[in-house]
């Protein structure tokens, strides 16, 4: 039951932590101190095992906070002071997950498949009281992570590129509202010796900071930046801030990553926050700029003879049609809006998309949106004259 709901042991001691009276995701939390101590091991496998065990217990499945979690955070932060610790970046990574962690009850609140018996159990007075305790653990864990900002800031001076990058990402998530932290991150964005750190700095300062405060700084840094990875992240950060007001040259920097992905793909995958493939994130970013930006991107991709560029055409077509058929209205000529008709006519007029290289992808997408898959039938369906 404890592993499912995080019942805890109601440890009310205010001074030294009695780990036997706390519970983590797997039960009694007695093992937590020794696992943190194991991070000092010179054996890589031992450190990795300890890291995996700590994450499983303290931020289960990368999301759920338990009773022991807020008690462990200060100890992990203290461990970061040890410069001989070899995997400090991994501790920072775990702290970020904890800082965004939620109560285990969240998974039940968002489930539509709960049986009636389970729903009734969740609504008993005992479970409602437990929900309050879980919420308190989450609040305390978040507070402990935010209290770590001064310690994480010191890591920006580390000679370890990966540690600096993760520390930069951490501060963008939990400290960027502090003007002093924001200034430090902008300094890293402009002048750090490593491209990953500069890129992470650009991403960090764009998180939760109003565009007028940082957009000019990011644009100035982009104009001086020579590394393709850092240019891409700076351009994507600007696009998220400025949306449809993004300058054309900034948009072109983003499109270039789809046309020539080999220049940045491997390095992009190693950035702290990245969870998706390059083309997924880039297309999602371009969709923020609207269908005209997606059309310009399709023009650039279809003009390229690279297979790497062709791989992005299908998801890009899907995004383009999704942007104008978001709620999937009835697909009849009478129901089409002018915007929808214009988008479809753009596709019929784009000869490259109907070439052997791309036609199958285009037909698949049109079929998914219940539209005619033959070019002439599509023109007749829309009832507009195609452009030259």
mmCIF file of C-alpha atoms in Angstrom:
data_model
loop_
_atom_site.group_PDB
_atom_site.id
_atom_site.type_symbol
_atom_site.label_atom_id
_atom_site.label_comp_id
_atom_site.label_asym_id
_atom_site.label_seq_id
_atom_site.Cartn_x
_atom_site.Cartn_y
_atom_site.Cartn_z
ATOM 1 C CA UNK A 1 0.000 0.000 0.000
ATOM 2 C CA UNK A 2 2.829 2.412 0.831
ATOM 3 C CA UNK A 3 4.424 1.894 -2.566
ATOM 4 C CA UNK A 4 1.111 2.590 -4.292
ATOM 5 C CA UNK A 5 -0.118 5.601 -2.368
ATOM 6 C CA UNK A 6 2.951 6.812 -0.476
ATOM 7 C CA UNK A 7 1.446 6.466 2.985
ATOM 8 C CA UNK A 8 4.526 7.519 4.923
ATOM 9 C CA UNK A 9 5.401 6.875 8.552
ATOM 10 C CA UNK A 10 4.564 10.255 10.037
ATOM 11 C CA UNK A 11 8.019 11.170 11.218
ATOM 12 C CA UNK A 12 7.565 14.254 13.392
ATOM 13 C CA UNK A 13 11.179 14.675 14.485
ATOM 14 C CA UNK A 14 12.391 18.198 13.788
ATOM 15 C CA UNK A 15 16.154 17.743 14.142
ATOM 16 C CA UNK A 16 18.169 14.718 12.957
ATOM 17 C CA UNK A 17 16.362 12.669 10.345
ATOM 18 C CA UNK A 18 15.320 9.188 11.483
ATOM 19 C CA UNK A 19 15.277 7.460 8.104
ATOM 20 C CA UNK A 20 13.657 4.356 9.595
ATOM 21 C CA UNK A 21 10.575 6.483 10.253
ATOM 22 C CA UNK A 22 10.382 7.763 6.661
ATOM 23 C CA UNK A 23 9.252 6.002 3.519
ATOM 24 C CA UNK A 24 10.369 6.293 -0.056
ATOM 25 C CA UNK A 25 8.704 4.755 -3.119
ATOM 26 C CA UNK A 26 9.802 1.230 -2.169
ATOM 27 C CA UNK A 27 9.122 1.281 1.568
ATOM 28 C CA UNK A 28 11.293 2.276 4.573
ATOM 29 C CA UNK A 29 13.909 4.846 3.551
ATOM 30 C CA UNK A 30 16.802 3.434 5.626
ATOM 31 C CA UNK A 31 18.935 2.939 2.507
ATOM 32 C CA UNK A 32 18.919 6.567 1.357
ATOM 33 C CA UNK A 33 21.974 7.840 3.312
ATOM 34 C CA UNK A 34 24.154 4.908 2.256
ATOM 35 C CA UNK A 35 23.059 5.275 -1.375
ATOM 36 C CA UNK A 36 24.047 8.951 -1.347
ATOM 37 C CA UNK A 37 27.377 7.952 0.239
ATOM 38 C CA UNK A 38 27.865 5.433 -2.599
ATOM 39 C CA UNK A 39 27.971 8.325 -5.049
ATOM 40 C CA UNK A 40 31.511 8.941 -3.806
ATOM 41 C CA UNK A 41 32.670 5.529 -5.047
ATOM 42 C CA UNK A 42 35.476 5.449 -7.609
ATOM 43 C CA UNK A 43 33.756 2.514 -9.288
ATOM 44 C CA UNK A 44 31.536 3.779 -12.101
ATOM 45 C CA UNK A 45 29.117 0.846 -11.913
ATOM 46 C CA UNK A 46 28.596 1.352 -8.176
ATOM 47 C CA UNK A 47 27.859 5.046 -8.716
ATOM 48 C CA UNK A 48 25.415 4.273 -11.507
ATOM 49 C CA UNK A 49 23.624 1.693 -9.404
ATOM 50 C CA UNK A 50 23.306 4.167 -6.529
ATOM 51 C CA UNK A 51 21.991 6.901 -8.823
ATOM 52 C CA UNK A 52 19.372 4.602 -10.313
ATOM 53 C CA UNK A 53 18.297 3.390 -6.887
ATOM 54 C CA UNK A 54 18.028 6.922 -5.508
ATOM 55 C CA UNK A 55 15.925 8.081 -8.431
ATOM 56 C CA UNK A 56 13.665 5.033 -8.172
ATOM 57 C CA UNK A 57 13.101 5.713 -4.473
ATOM 58 C CA UNK A 58 12.992 9.520 -4.342
ATOM 59 C CA UNK A 59 11.407 10.552 -7.639
ATOM 60 C CA UNK A 60 9.716 7.326 -8.719
ATOM 61 C CA UNK A 61 9.220 6.913 -12.471
ATOM 62 C CA UNK A 62 10.832 10.315 -12.845
ATOM 63 C CA UNK A 63 7.697 12.017 -11.530
ATOM 64 C CA UNK A 64 6.425 11.015 -8.069
ATOM 65 C CA UNK A 65 7.662 12.534 -4.803
ATOM 66 C CA UNK A 66 7.577 10.572 -1.536
ATOM 67 C CA UNK A 67 7.976 11.287 2.163
ATOM 68 C CA UNK A 68 11.750 10.872 2.194
ATOM 69 C CA UNK A 69 12.348 13.040 -0.869
ATOM 70 C CA UNK A 70 12.489 16.517 0.737
ATOM 71 C CA UNK A 71 14.757 15.135 3.496
ATOM 72 C CA UNK A 72 17.210 13.750 0.936
ATOM 73 C CA UNK A 73 17.502 16.913 -1.180
ATOM 74 C CA UNK A 74 19.723 18.887 1.240
ATOM 75 C CA UNK A 75 22.081 15.904 1.565
ATOM 76 C CA UNK A 76 22.412 15.621 -2.211
ATOM 77 C CA UNK A 77 23.008 19.358 -2.469
ATOM 78 C CA UNK A 78 25.710 19.083 0.203
ATOM 79 C CA UNK A 79 27.331 16.265 -1.787
ATOM 80 C CA UNK A 80 27.680 18.637 -4.743
ATOM 81 C CA UNK A 81 30.316 20.569 -2.761
ATOM 82 C CA UNK A 82 32.692 17.629 -3.210
ATOM 83 C CA UNK A 83 34.646 18.487 -6.363
ATOM 84 C CA UNK A 84 36.019 14.953 -6.521
ATOM 85 C CA UNK A 85 32.510 13.559 -6.987
ATOM 86 C CA UNK A 86 32.493 12.287 -10.560
ATOM 87 C CA UNK A 87 28.786 12.373 -11.395
ATOM 88 C CA UNK A 88 27.690 15.683 -9.957
ATOM 89 C CA UNK A 89 25.780 16.522 -13.129
ATOM 90 C CA UNK A 90 23.576 13.431 -12.536
ATOM 91 C CA UNK A 91 22.686 14.700 -9.058
ATOM 92 C CA UNK A 92 21.687 18.056 -10.544
ATOM 93 C CA UNK A 93 19.599 16.211 -13.137
ATOM 94 C CA UNK A 94 17.788 14.319 -10.357
ATOM 95 C CA UNK A 95 17.181 17.548 -8.434
ATOM 96 C CA UNK A 96 15.512 19.033 -11.513
ATOM 97 C CA UNK A 97 13.145 16.067 -11.684
ATOM 98 C CA UNK A 98 12.354 16.454 -7.993
ATOM 99 C CA UNK A 99 11.727 20.158 -8.491
ATOM 100 C CA UNK A 100 9.019 19.260 -11.003
ATOM 101 C CA UNK A 101 7.773 16.200 -9.095
ATOM 102 C CA UNK A 102 4.145 15.597 -8.208
ATOM 103 C CA UNK A 103 2.096 13.546 -5.758
ATOM 104 C CA UNK A 104 1.479 9.900 -6.565
ATOM 105 C CA UNK A 105 -2.238 10.727 -6.459
ATOM 106 C CA UNK A 106 -1.794 12.654 -9.734
ATOM 107 C CA UNK A 107 -1.706 9.409 -11.702
ATOM 108 C CA UNK A 108 -5.119 8.457 -10.320
ATOM 109 C CA UNK A 109 -6.645 11.909 -10.845
ATOM 110 C CA UNK A 110 -5.714 11.762 -14.535
ATOM 111 C CA UNK A 111 -6.898 8.202 -15.130
ATOM 112 C CA UNK A 112 -10.222 7.486 -16.822
ATOM 113 C CA UNK A 113 -9.922 3.750 -16.242
ATOM 114 C CA UNK A 114 -10.229 3.527 -12.449
ATOM 115 C CA UNK A 115 -12.637 0.929 -11.151
ATOM 116 C CA UNK A 116 -15.451 2.125 -8.907
ATOM 117 C CA UNK A 117 -13.959 0.338 -5.901
ATOM 118 C CA UNK A 118 -10.669 2.200 -6.362
ATOM 119 C CA UNK A 119 -12.481 5.527 -6.756
ATOM 120 C CA UNK A 120 -14.344 4.917 -3.516
ATOM 121 C CA UNK A 121 -11.139 4.025 -1.704
ATOM 122 C CA UNK A 122 -9.485 7.223 -2.923
ATOM 123 C CA UNK A 123 -12.349 9.280 -1.507
ATOM 124 C CA UNK A 124 -12.336 7.853 2.006
ATOM 125 C CA UNK A 125 -11.429 10.251 4.847
ATOM 126 C CA UNK A 126 -8.188 8.334 5.395
ATOM 127 C CA UNK A 127 -7.141 8.714 1.754
ATOM 128 C CA UNK A 128 -8.135 12.383 1.662
ATOM 129 C CA UNK A 129 -5.923 12.972 4.694
ATOM 130 C CA UNK A 130 -3.114 11.058 3.003
ATOM 131 C CA UNK A 131 -3.524 13.180 -0.118
ATOM 132 C CA UNK A 132 -2.915 16.258 2.022
ATOM 133 C CA UNK A 133 0.263 14.720 3.431
ATOM 134 C CA UNK A 134 1.484 13.831 -0.055
ATOM 135 C CA UNK A 135 0.853 17.371 -1.217
ATOM 136 C CA UNK A 136 2.907 18.610 1.723
ATOM 137 C CA UNK A 137 5.805 16.329 0.724
ATOM 138 C CA UNK A 138 5.690 17.742 -2.800
ATOM 139 C CA UNK A 139 5.618 21.308 -1.495
ATOM 140 C CA UNK A 140 8.562 20.651 0.820
ATOM 141 C CA UNK A 141 10.525 18.924 -1.945
ATOM 142 C CA UNK A 142 9.978 21.844 -4.311
ATOM 143 C CA UNK A 143 11.006 24.268 -1.589
ATOM 144 C CA UNK A 144 14.171 22.266 -0.876
ATOM 145 C CA UNK A 145 15.122 22.306 -4.554
ATOM 146 C CA UNK A 146 14.613 26.056 -4.817
ATOM 147 C CA UNK A 147 16.707 26.512 -1.678
ATOM 148 C CA UNK A 148 19.526 24.812 -3.599
ATOM 149 C CA UNK A 149 19.838 27.694 -6.097
ATOM 150 C CA UNK A 150 22.861 29.324 -4.357
ATOM 151 C CA UNK A 151 24.712 25.993 -4.269
ATOM 152 C CA UNK A 152 23.921 25.263 -7.916
ATOM 153 C CA UNK A 153 25.027 28.758 -8.935
ATOM 154 C CA UNK A 154 28.537 27.949 -7.675
ATOM 155 C CA UNK A 155 28.691 25.064 -10.145
ATOM 156 C CA UNK A 156 28.656 27.545 -13.031
ATOM 157 C CA UNK A 157 32.370 28.030 -12.306
ATOM 158 C CA UNK A 158 33.146 24.325 -12.751
ATOM 159 C CA UNK A 159 35.617 23.241 -15.418
ATOM 160 C CA UNK A 160 33.297 20.303 -16.187
ATOM 161 C CA UNK A 161 31.290 21.270 -19.292
ATOM 162 C CA UNK A 162 28.484 18.822 -18.576
ATOM 163 C CA UNK A 163 28.106 20.005 -14.982
ATOM 164 C CA UNK A 164 28.025 23.672 -16.087
ATOM 165 C CA UNK A 165 25.389 22.827 -18.660
ATOM 166 C CA UNK A 166 23.131 21.008 -16.190
ATOM 167 C CA UNK A 167 23.619 23.734 -13.570
ATOM 168 C CA UNK A 168 22.622 26.310 -16.180
ATOM 169 C CA UNK A 169 19.509 24.322 -17.018
ATOM 170 C CA UNK A 170 18.641 23.983 -13.302
ATOM 171 C CA UNK A 171 18.911 27.728 -12.762
ATOM 172 C CA UNK A 172 16.746 28.394 -15.802
ATOM 173 C CA UNK A 173 14.050 26.207 -14.239
ATOM 174 C CA UNK A 174 14.204 27.430 -10.638
ATOM 175 C CA UNK A 175 16.193 30.661 -10.356
ATOM 176 C CA UNK A 176 15.769 32.748 -13.486
ATOM 177 C CA UNK A 177 13.303 35.125 -11.802
ATOM 178 C CA UNK A 178 16.263 36.430 -9.758
ATOM 179 C CA UNK A 179 17.834 39.305 -11.779
ATOM 180 C CA UNK A 180 21.303 38.319 -10.604
ATOM 181 C CA UNK A 181 20.839 34.711 -11.761
ATOM 182 C CA UNK A 182 19.358 35.909 -15.045
ATOM 183 C CA UNK A 183 22.400 38.117 -15.611
ATOM 184 C CA UNK A 184 24.737 35.198 -14.903
ATOM 185 C CA UNK A 185 22.892 32.980 -17.378
ATOM 186 C CA UNK A 186 22.998 35.655 -20.056
ATOM 187 C CA UNK A 187 26.726 35.933 -19.469
ATOM 188 C CA UNK A 188 27.116 32.199 -20.087
ATOM 189 C CA UNK A 189 24.983 32.466 -23.217
ATOM 190 C CA UNK A 190 27.217 35.182 -24.612
ATOM 191 C CA UNK A 191 30.688 34.018 -23.676
ATOM 192 C CA UNK A 192 31.028 30.507 -22.232
ATOM 193 C CA UNK A 193 33.786 28.552 -23.943
ATOM 194 C CA UNK A 194 31.526 25.570 -24.655
ATOM 195 C CA UNK A 195 28.759 25.530 -27.288
ATOM 196 C CA UNK A 196 26.470 23.291 -25.188
ATOM 197 C CA UNK A 197 26.661 25.680 -22.248
ATOM 198 C CA UNK A 198 26.002 28.718 -24.454
ATOM 199 C CA UNK A 199 23.049 26.908 -26.007
ATOM 200 C CA UNK A 200 21.675 25.903 -22.600
ATOM 201 C CA UNK A 201 22.120 29.487 -21.423
ATOM 202 C CA UNK A 202 19.944 30.720 -24.296
ATOM 203 C CA UNK A 203 17.291 28.123 -23.504
ATOM 204 C CA UNK A 204 17.438 28.920 -19.787
ATOM 205 C CA UNK A 205 16.995 32.689 -20.088
ATOM 206 C CA UNK A 206 13.975 32.221 -22.348
ATOM 207 C CA UNK A 207 12.165 30.107 -19.744
ATOM 208 C CA UNK A 208 9.553 32.142 -17.920
ATOM 209 C CA UNK A 209 11.203 35.476 -18.714
ATOM 210 C CA UNK A 210 9.190 38.121 -20.622
ATOM 211 C CA UNK A 211 10.343 38.581 -24.213
ATOM 212 C CA UNK A 212 11.144 42.318 -23.838
ATOM 213 C CA UNK A 213 13.640 41.464 -21.096
ATOM 214 C CA UNK A 214 15.725 38.888 -22.952
ATOM 215 C CA UNK A 215 14.806 38.764 -26.667
ATOM 216 C CA UNK A 216 17.252 41.516 -27.603
ATOM 217 C CA UNK A 217 20.073 39.847 -25.681
ATOM 218 C CA UNK A 218 19.424 36.499 -27.359
ATOM 219 C CA UNK A 219 19.247 38.123 -30.808
ATOM 220 C CA UNK A 220 22.546 39.950 -30.243
ATOM 221 C CA UNK A 221 24.177 36.716 -29.107
ATOM 222 C CA UNK A 222 22.776 34.892 -32.143
ATOM 223 C CA UNK A 223 24.201 37.506 -34.510
ATOM 224 C CA UNK A 224 27.685 36.872 -33.081
ATOM 225 C CA UNK A 225 27.391 33.093 -32.673
ATOM 226 C CA UNK A 226 29.241 30.806 -35.063
ATOM 227 C CA UNK A 227 28.451 27.311 -33.781
ATOM 228 C CA UNK A 228 25.459 25.713 -35.593
ATOM 229 C CA UNK A 229 24.066 24.015 -32.470
ATOM 230 C CA UNK A 230 24.106 27.186 -30.404
ATOM 231 C CA UNK A 231 22.667 29.216 -33.279
ATOM 232 C CA UNK A 232 19.799 26.728 -33.569
ATOM 233 C CA UNK A 233 18.917 26.814 -29.859
ATOM 234 C CA UNK A 234 19.137 30.605 -29.775
ATOM 235 C CA UNK A 235 16.871 30.835 -32.822
ATOM 236 C CA UNK A 236 14.351 28.379 -31.347
ATOM 237 C CA UNK A 237 14.359 30.271 -28.043
ATOM 238 C CA UNK A 238 13.649 33.510 -29.889
ATOM 239 C CA UNK A 239 10.849 31.901 -31.895
ATOM 240 C CA UNK A 240 9.143 30.720 -28.709
ATOM 241 C CA UNK A 241 9.424 34.215 -27.265
ATOM 242 C CA UNK A 242 8.479 36.258 -30.344
ATOM 243 C CA UNK A 243 6.141 33.811 -32.143
ATOM 244 C CA UNK A 244 4.767 35.365 -35.358
ATOM 245 C CA UNK A 245 7.059 38.380 -34.923
ATOM 246 C CA UNK A 246 10.189 36.265 -35.310
ATOM 247 C CA UNK A 247 12.628 37.841 -37.833
ATOM 248 C CA UNK A 248 13.074 36.005 -41.130
ATOM 249 C CA UNK A 249 16.765 35.341 -40.574
ATOM 250 C CA UNK A 250 15.975 33.700 -37.234
ATOM 251 C CA UNK A 251 13.390 31.449 -38.876
ATOM 252 C CA UNK A 252 15.947 30.510 -41.538
ATOM 253 C CA UNK A 253 18.387 29.390 -38.832
ATOM 254 C CA UNK A 254 15.739 26.978 -37.564
ATOM 255 C CA UNK A 255 14.804 25.687 -41.019
ATOM 256 C CA UNK A 256 18.469 25.006 -41.764
ATOM 257 C CA UNK A 257 18.467 22.329 -39.041
ATOM 258 C CA UNK A 258 15.878 20.365 -41.038
ATOM 259 C CA UNK A 259 17.622 20.840 -44.370
ATOM 260 C CA UNK A 260 21.065 19.985 -42.968
ATOM 261 C CA UNK A 261 20.371 17.985 -39.768
ATOM 262 C CA UNK A 262 23.743 16.252 -39.880
ATOM 263 C CA UNK A 263 25.353 19.487 -38.689
ATOM 264 C CA UNK A 264 23.585 19.498 -35.310
ATOM 265 C CA UNK A 265 21.639 16.273 -34.753
ATOM 266 C CA UNK A 266 24.159 14.400 -32.609
ATOM 267 C CA UNK A 267 25.103 17.428 -30.512
ATOM 268 C CA UNK A 268 21.449 18.419 -30.060
ATOM 269 C CA UNK A 269 20.600 15.024 -28.548
ATOM 270 C CA UNK A 270 23.140 15.670 -25.760
ATOM 271 C CA UNK A 271 21.494 18.871 -24.493
ATOM 272 C CA UNK A 272 20.055 18.610 -20.948
ATOM 273 C CA UNK A 273 16.384 19.190 -21.716
ATOM 274 C CA UNK A 274 16.054 17.306 -25.003
ATOM 275 C CA UNK A 275 13.653 14.339 -24.984
ATOM 276 C CA UNK A 276 12.571 14.229 -28.631
ATOM 277 C CA UNK A 277 14.370 13.853 -31.928
ATOM 278 C CA UNK A 278 15.708 16.998 -33.566
ATOM 279 C CA UNK A 279 13.095 17.200 -36.323
ATOM 280 C CA UNK A 280 10.236 16.757 -33.821
ATOM 281 C CA UNK A 281 11.347 19.720 -31.711
ATOM 282 C CA UNK A 282 12.194 21.915 -34.697
ATOM 283 C CA UNK A 283 8.849 21.316 -36.420
ATOM 284 C CA UNK A 284 6.993 21.942 -33.154
ATOM 285 C CA UNK A 285 8.879 25.228 -32.827
ATOM 286 C CA UNK A 286 8.119 26.260 -36.417
ATOM 287 C CA UNK A 287 4.437 25.504 -35.899
ATOM 288 C CA UNK A 288 4.386 28.270 -33.294
ATOM 289 C CA UNK A 289 5.153 30.708 -36.110
ATOM 290 C CA UNK A 290 2.041 29.691 -38.073
ATOM 291 C CA UNK A 291 1.196 27.933 -41.322
ATOM 292 C CA UNK A 292 3.073 30.410 -43.514
ATOM 293 C CA UNK A 293 6.309 29.517 -41.736
ATOM 294 C CA UNK A 294 5.500 25.825 -42.190
ATOM 295 C CA UNK A 295 4.894 26.431 -45.898
ATOM 296 C CA UNK A 296 8.218 28.232 -46.273
ATOM 297 C CA UNK A 297 9.886 25.301 -44.522
ATOM 298 C CA UNK A 298 8.231 22.832 -46.894
ATOM 299 C CA UNK A 299 9.513 24.906 -49.810
ATOM 300 C CA UNK A 300 13.051 24.652 -48.480
ATOM 301 C CA UNK A 301 12.829 20.931 -47.744
ATOM 302 C CA UNK A 302 11.254 19.919 -51.025
ATOM 303 C CA UNK A 303 13.919 21.885 -52.900
ATOM 304 C CA UNK A 304 16.590 19.758 -51.215
ATOM 305 C CA UNK A 305 17.563 16.380 -52.628
ATOM 306 C CA UNK A 306 18.822 15.100 -49.259
ATOM 307 C CA UNK A 307 17.142 12.054 -47.762
ATOM 308 C CA UNK A 308 17.643 13.564 -44.318
ATOM 309 C CA UNK A 309 15.533 16.543 -45.354
ATOM 310 C CA UNK A 310 12.893 14.310 -46.934
ATOM 311 C CA UNK A 311 12.391 12.511 -43.612
ATOM 312 C CA UNK A 312 10.928 15.719 -42.150
ATOM 313 C CA UNK A 313 8.396 16.338 -44.918
ATOM 314 C CA UNK A 314 5.682 13.992 -43.653
ATOM 315 C CA UNK A 315 5.566 15.270 -40.038
ATOM 316 C CA UNK A 316 5.770 18.823 -41.386
ATOM 317 C CA UNK A 317 2.781 18.226 -43.684
ATOM 318 C CA UNK A 318 0.894 16.809 -40.726
ATOM 319 C CA UNK A 319 1.648 19.909 -38.636
ATOM 320 C CA UNK A 320 0.584 22.187 -41.486
ATOM 321 C CA UNK A 321 -2.814 20.555 -41.905
ATOM 322 C CA UNK A 322 -3.252 20.203 -38.164
ATOM 323 C CA UNK A 323 -2.745 23.954 -37.804
ATOM 324 C CA UNK A 324 -5.815 24.651 -39.964
ATOM 325 C CA UNK A 325 -7.896 21.537 -39.198
ATOM 326 C CA UNK A 326 -7.280 21.506 -35.460
ATOM 327 C CA UNK A 327 -10.748 20.366 -34.374
ATOM 328 C CA UNK A 328 -11.362 18.264 -37.481
ATOM 329 C CA UNK A 329 -14.616 19.840 -38.743
ATOM 330 C CA UNK A 330 -16.654 17.890 -41.249
ATOM 331 C CA UNK A 331 -14.508 17.651 -44.374
ATOM 332 C CA UNK A 332 -16.977 18.866 -47.011
ATOM 333 C CA UNK A 333 -16.374 21.694 -49.507
ATOM 334 C CA UNK A 334 -19.137 23.717 -47.889
ATOM 335 C CA UNK A 335 -17.565 23.388 -44.432
ATOM 336 C CA UNK A 336 -14.072 24.532 -45.458
ATOM 337 C CA UNK A 337 -12.951 27.944 -44.278
ATOM 338 C CA UNK A 338 -11.014 30.263 -46.572
ATOM 339 C CA UNK A 339 -7.865 29.573 -44.563
ATOM 340 C CA UNK A 340 -8.320 25.835 -45.005
ATOM 341 C CA UNK A 341 -8.962 26.208 -48.740
ATOM 342 C CA UNK A 342 -5.850 28.354 -49.168
ATOM 343 C CA UNK A 343 -3.716 25.794 -47.360
ATOM 344 C CA UNK A 344 -5.024 22.962 -49.515
ATOM 345 C CA UNK A 345 -4.447 24.984 -52.670
ATOM 346 C CA UNK A 346 -0.893 25.632 -51.537
ATOM 347 C CA UNK A 347 -0.401 21.858 -51.517
ATOM 348 C CA UNK A 348 -1.939 21.406 -54.972
ATOM 349 C CA UNK A 349 0.267 24.171 -56.368
ATOM 350 C CA UNK A 350 3.485 22.800 -54.876
ATOM 351 C CA UNK A 351 4.682 20.594 -57.734
ATOM 352 C CA UNK A 352 7.612 19.096 -55.822
ATOM 353 C CA UNK A 353 5.262 17.612 -53.231
ATOM 354 C CA UNK A 354 3.558 15.616 -56.003
ATOM 355 C CA UNK A 355 6.826 14.200 -57.309
ATOM 356 C CA UNK A 356 7.709 10.540 -56.799
ATOM 357 C CA UNK A 357 9.996 11.540 -53.937
ATOM 358 C CA UNK A 358 7.232 13.017 -51.734
ATOM 359 C CA UNK A 359 3.860 11.987 -53.180
ATOM 360 C CA UNK A 360 3.330 8.949 -50.954
ATOM 361 C CA UNK A 361 3.877 11.062 -47.815
ATOM 362 C CA UNK A 362 1.480 13.724 -49.081
ATOM 363 C CA UNK A 363 -1.196 11.171 -49.928
ATOM 364 C CA UNK A 364 -0.898 9.541 -46.488
ATOM 365 C CA UNK A 365 -1.437 12.880 -44.753
ATOM 366 C CA UNK A 366 -4.366 13.884 -46.985
ATOM 367 C CA UNK A 367 -5.995 10.532 -46.326
ATOM 368 C CA UNK A 368 -5.539 10.975 -42.573
ATOM 369 C CA UNK A 369 -7.445 14.272 -42.805
ATOM 370 C CA UNK A 370 -10.160 12.652 -44.978
ATOM 371 C CA UNK A 371 -9.257 14.748 -48.002
ATOM 372 C CA UNK A 372 -8.978 13.595 -51.631
ATOM 373 C CA UNK A 373 -5.555 12.152 -52.386
ATOM 374 C CA UNK A 374 -5.554 12.878 -56.133
ATOM 375 C CA UNK A 375 -4.298 16.343 -57.074
ATOM 376 C CA UNK A 376 -7.047 17.141 -59.611
ATOM 377 C CA UNK A 377 -9.762 15.776 -57.330
ATOM 378 C CA UNK A 378 -8.384 17.939 -54.539
ATOM 379 C CA UNK A 379 -8.527 21.031 -56.750
ATOM 380 C CA UNK A 380 -12.137 20.268 -57.700
ATOM 381 C CA UNK A 381 -12.976 19.537 -54.058
ATOM 382 C CA UNK A 382 -11.790 22.960 -52.949
ATOM 383 C CA UNK A 383 -13.276 24.774 -55.930
ATOM 384 C CA UNK A 384 -10.495 27.341 -56.267
ATOM 385 C CA UNK A 385 -8.180 28.105 -59.162
ATOM 386 C CA UNK A 386 -4.646 26.872 -58.441
ATOM 387 C CA UNK A 387 -1.864 29.411 -58.626
ATOM 388 C CA UNK A 388 0.774 29.062 -61.300
#
